[in-house]
Coordinates of C-alpha atoms in Angstrom, one line a residue:
Chain A
L1 CA 0.9 -15.4 -4.9
A2 CA 2.5 -13.1 -8.6
K3 CA 5.5 -12.1 -7.8
T4 CA 6.7 -8.9 -8.9
T5 CA 10.0 -7.6 -9.9
Q6 CA 10.9 -4.1 -10.7
P7 CA 14.0 -1.7 -10.8
I8 CA 15.2 -0.7 -7.5
S9 CA 15.9 3.2 -8.5
M10 CA 15.6 5.2 -12.3
D11 CA 16.8 8.8 -12.8
S12 CA 15.4 11.6 -15.0
Y13 CA 15.3 14.7 -15.9
E14 CA 12.1 17.1 -15.8
G15 CA 10.4 17.1 -18.9
Q16 CA 11.1 13.7 -20.0
E17 CA 8.8 10.6 -20.3
V18 CA 9.7 7.8 -17.5
N19 CA 8.6 4.5 -18.4
I20 CA 8.7 2.0 -15.3
T21 CA 8.5 -1.4 -16.3
C22 CA 7.2 -4.3 -13.9
S23 CA 7.9 -7.9 -14.2
H24 CA 5.3 -10.6 -13.3
N25 CA 5.7 -14.2 -15.0
N26 CA 3.3 -15.8 -13.2
I27 CA 0.5 -13.6 -13.3
A28 CA -3.2 -15.3 -12.7
T29 CA -5.9 -15.2 -15.1
N30 CA -8.3 -12.7 -12.7
D31 CA -4.9 -10.4 -11.6
Y32 CA -5.2 -7.5 -12.2
I33 CA -1.9 -5.0 -12.0
T34 CA -2.3 -1.8 -9.5
W35 CA 0.5 1.0 -9.1
Y36 CA 0.6 3.3 -6.7
Q37 CA 3.1 6.3 -5.5
Q38 CA 4.5 7.2 -2.4
F39 CA 6.5 10.6 -1.4
P40 CA 8.7 10.2 2.3
S41 CA 6.5 9.9 5.3
Q42 CA 3.0 9.9 3.2
G43 CA 1.3 6.9 2.6
P44 CA 0.8 5.3 -1.0
R45 CA -1.4 6.7 -3.4
F46 CA -3.3 4.8 -5.7
I47 CA -2.1 6.2 -9.5
I48 CA -3.8 3.2 -12.1
Q49 CA -4.9 -0.1 -12.4
G50 CA -5.6 -2.0 -15.5
Y51 CA -6.1 -5.9 -17.0
K52 CA -5.0 -5.8 -20.6
T53 CA -3.6 -3.6 -23.3
K54 CA -3.5 0.0 -22.1
V55 CA -4.9 1.9 -19.5
T56 CA -5.0 6.3 -19.5
N57 CA -5.7 8.3 -16.6
E58 CA -5.0 12.2 -15.9
V59 CA -1.5 11.0 -14.3
A60 CA -0.3 8.2 -16.5
S61 CA -0.6 5.2 -18.4
L62 CA -0.3 1.6 -17.8
F63 CA 1.1 -0.5 -21.3
I64 CA 0.2 -4.4 -20.7
P65 CA 1.6 -6.8 -23.7
A66 CA -0.9 -9.2 -24.7
D67 CA 1.2 -12.2 -22.7
R68 CA 0.5 -9.9 -19.5
K69 CA 3.8 -10.9 -17.6
S70 CA 5.3 -7.4 -17.4
S71 CA 3.2 -4.0 -17.2
T72 CA 4.9 -0.6 -18.2
L73 CA 3.8 2.6 -15.8
S74 CA 4.6 5.4 -18.6
L75 CA 4.6 8.8 -16.6
P76 CA 4.8 12.1 -19.5
R77 CA 7.0 15.0 -18.5
V78 CA 8.1 14.2 -14.9
S79 CA 8.8 17.0 -12.9
L80 CA 10.7 17.3 -9.7
S81 CA 7.7 16.6 -7.8
D82 CA 7.3 13.1 -9.6
T83 CA 10.1 12.4 -7.5
A84 CA 9.1 9.1 -5.1
V85 CA 8.7 5.6 -4.7
Y86 CA 6.5 3.3 -7.9
Y87 CA 4.7 0.1 -6.2
C88 CA 3.4 -2.5 -9.1
L89 CA 1.1 -4.9 -7.3
V90 CA -0.8 -7.9 -9.3
G91 CA -3.0 -10.4 -7.5
R92 CA -6.8 -10.9 -6.6
M93 CA -7.5 -12.3 -3.3
N94 CA -10.0 -14.5 -3.7
Y95 CA -11.6 -16.3 -0.8
G96 CA -8.6 -18.1 1.4
G97 CA -6.7 -17.4 -2.1
S98 CA -3.8 -14.6 -2.9
Q99 CA -3.0 -11.3 -1.2
G100 CA -0.7 -9.9 -4.1
N101 CA -2.9 -7.2 -4.7
L102 CA -1.9 -5.9 -0.6
I103 CA 1.9 -7.0 -0.6
F104 CA 4.1 -4.2 -1.7
G105 CA 7.8 -4.8 -2.6
K106 CA 10.6 -2.4 -2.5
G107 CA 9.6 -0.2 -5.1
T108 CA 11.6 1.7 -7.4
K109 CA 12.5 4.7 -6.1
L110 CA 12.2 7.5 -9.1
S111 CA 14.6 10.8 -8.8
V112 CA 13.6 13.8 -10.9
K113 CA 16.6 16.1 -11.3
P114 CA 16.3 19.8 -12.5
Chain B
D1 CA -6.8 13.7 0.8
S2 CA -7.5 10.5 0.8
G3 CA -10.6 10.9 3.5
V4 CA -8.7 8.2 5.8
T5 CA -8.0 9.8 9.0
Q6 CA -5.3 8.1 11.6
T7 CA -4.3 9.9 14.9
P8 CA -2.5 10.1 16.4
K9 CA 0.2 11.3 14.1
H10 CA 3.0 11.1 16.6
L11 CA 3.1 8.7 19.4
I12 CA 6.7 8.6 21.4
T13 CA 6.8 5.6 24.4
A14 CA 8.5 3.8 26.2
T15 CA 9.9 -0.3 26.0
G16 CA 7.2 -2.6 27.6
Q17 CA 4.4 0.3 26.7
R18 CA 1.1 -0.3 24.9
V19 CA -0.1 1.9 22.3
T20 CA -3.7 2.1 20.2
L21 CA -3.6 3.5 17.0
R22 CA -6.8 4.9 15.6
C23 CA -8.4 4.8 12.1
S24 CA -11.5 6.1 10.0
P25 CA -11.7 4.6 6.8
R26 CA -13.2 6.9 3.7
S27 CA -17.0 7.2 3.9
G28 CA -18.6 4.1 2.3
D29 CA -15.4 1.6 2.6
L30 CA -15.8 -1.4 4.3
S31 CA -12.4 -2.9 4.4
V32 CA -9.7 -1.6 6.5
Y33 CA -5.7 -2.4 6.4
W34 CA -2.9 -2.0 8.5
Y35 CA 0.6 -1.8 7.4
Q36 CA 3.8 -1.4 8.9
Q37 CA 6.6 0.7 7.4
S38 CA 10.1 0.9 8.8
L39 CA 13.2 1.6 6.9
D40 CA 14.9 -1.3 6.5
Q41 CA 11.0 -3.8 5.9
G42 CA 9.6 -1.6 3.2
L43 CA 6.1 -1.7 3.4
Q44 CA 4.2 -4.7 5.5
F45 CA 1.3 -5.8 5.4
L46 CA -0.4 -6.3 8.7
I47 CA -3.8 -7.4 8.8
Q48 CA -7.5 -6.7 6.8
Y49 CA -10.7 -6.3 8.3
Y50 CA -14.1 -6.1 6.2
N51 CA -17.4 -5.1 7.6
G52 CA -15.7 -6.1 11.2
E53 CA -14.7 -9.4 10.6
E54 CA -11.2 -10.3 10.2
R55 CA -10.5 -11.1 6.7
A56 CA -6.6 -11.7 6.1
K57 CA -3.5 -11.9 8.3
G58 CA -0.1 -11.1 7.0
N59 CA 3.0 -10.6 9.3
I60 CA 1.6 -9.1 12.3
L61 CA 3.5 -9.8 15.3
E62 CA 0.9 -12.2 18.4
R63 CA 1.9 -9.0 20.3
F64 CA 0.0 -6.5 17.6
S65 CA -4.1 -6.9 17.5
A66 CA -6.3 -5.1 15.9
Q67 CA -10.1 -4.8 15.7
Q68 CA -12.8 -2.8 13.3
F69 CA -16.0 -1.5 15.4
P70 CA -19.7 -1.6 14.2
D71 CA -19.4 2.3 13.0
L72 CA -16.4 0.5 11.0
H73 CA -13.6 2.4 12.2
S74 CA -10.6 0.2 13.4
E75 CA -8.0 0.4 15.7
L76 CA -4.3 -1.6 16.2
N77 CA -3.2 -2.4 19.5
L78 CA 0.7 -2.6 20.2
S79 CA 1.7 -4.3 23.0
S80 CA 4.8 -5.0 25.0
L81 CA 6.8 -2.5 22.7
E82 CA 10.7 -2.8 21.7
L83 CA 12.9 -0.6 20.0
G84 CA 12.6 -2.8 16.8
D85 CA 8.5 -1.3 16.8
S86 CA 9.3 2.0 15.8
A87 CA 7.9 2.9 12.4
L88 CA 4.9 4.3 11.1
Y89 CA 1.8 2.5 10.8
F90 CA -0.6 3.2 7.9
C91 CA -4.1 2.3 7.7
A92 CA -5.9 2.2 4.4
S93 CA -9.5 1.6 3.5
S94 CA -11.3 0.0 0.0
V95 CA -14.7 -0.6 -0.7
G96 CA -14.8 -4.3 -1.5
R97 CA -13.4 -7.5 0.7
D98 CA -11.8 -9.7 -2.2
D99 CA -11.7 -7.0 -5.2
N100 CA -9.0 -5.2 -7.2
S101 CA -10.6 -1.9 -5.6
P102 CA -8.1 0.2 -4.9
L103 CA -6.4 0.9 -1.4
H104 CA -6.9 4.7 0.0
F105 CA -4.0 5.1 2.7
G106 CA -3.7 7.7 5.7
N107 CA -1.2 9.7 6.4
G108 CA 0.1 7.2 8.6
T109 CA 1.2 7.2 13.1
R110 CA 4.9 7.9 13.7
L111 CA 5.6 5.6 16.3
T112 CA 8.9 6.1 18.2
V113 CA 10.0 3.2 21.3
T114 CA 12.7 5.1 23.3

């Protein structure tokens, strides 16, 4: 089970780019990296997923170095509405194996200020 | 809108009672997952069903049980309720069984045990 480590909290200001890094030193060959966003009293929402290098969608970018032992979620030009908890999950649940992609840690609480 | 429907939205009951939470997955999704989120425990994975069969178990108490019906909706039964069972209960669904397909969460059922 690939354990992930993220900062507990981060502060930013509107219009800035925010980078949240997740460490996963024992990531396995078949593991993917998935990020979710959660607002208070709502279910988590899928943001982005990647395996290596860089993935970009309309919401965020995900940077994964060659050794895959960490990943960085990049949110461009954040707004107040990006204030939320962000979770990094790593894993692929093979038969009888890891449930890493189902395990949410404490996440990173991002606070965006005006 | 994630496409996952959970009912009821709120539930207030007394200690020792039994309740049933219901979840309808997104159209086409075969896996259903249940999570519990309380203030001090974060988001805890309880159980996964795939196409009617139990697939993975997390930190689910013996007082709790779940099932997935032929129409793929799922129910989480909580019995002998205790004050500490007060939490948000989320259901999620995904396409696959053991793959990296993202989870899509409902808006949860808020259970209050008095």
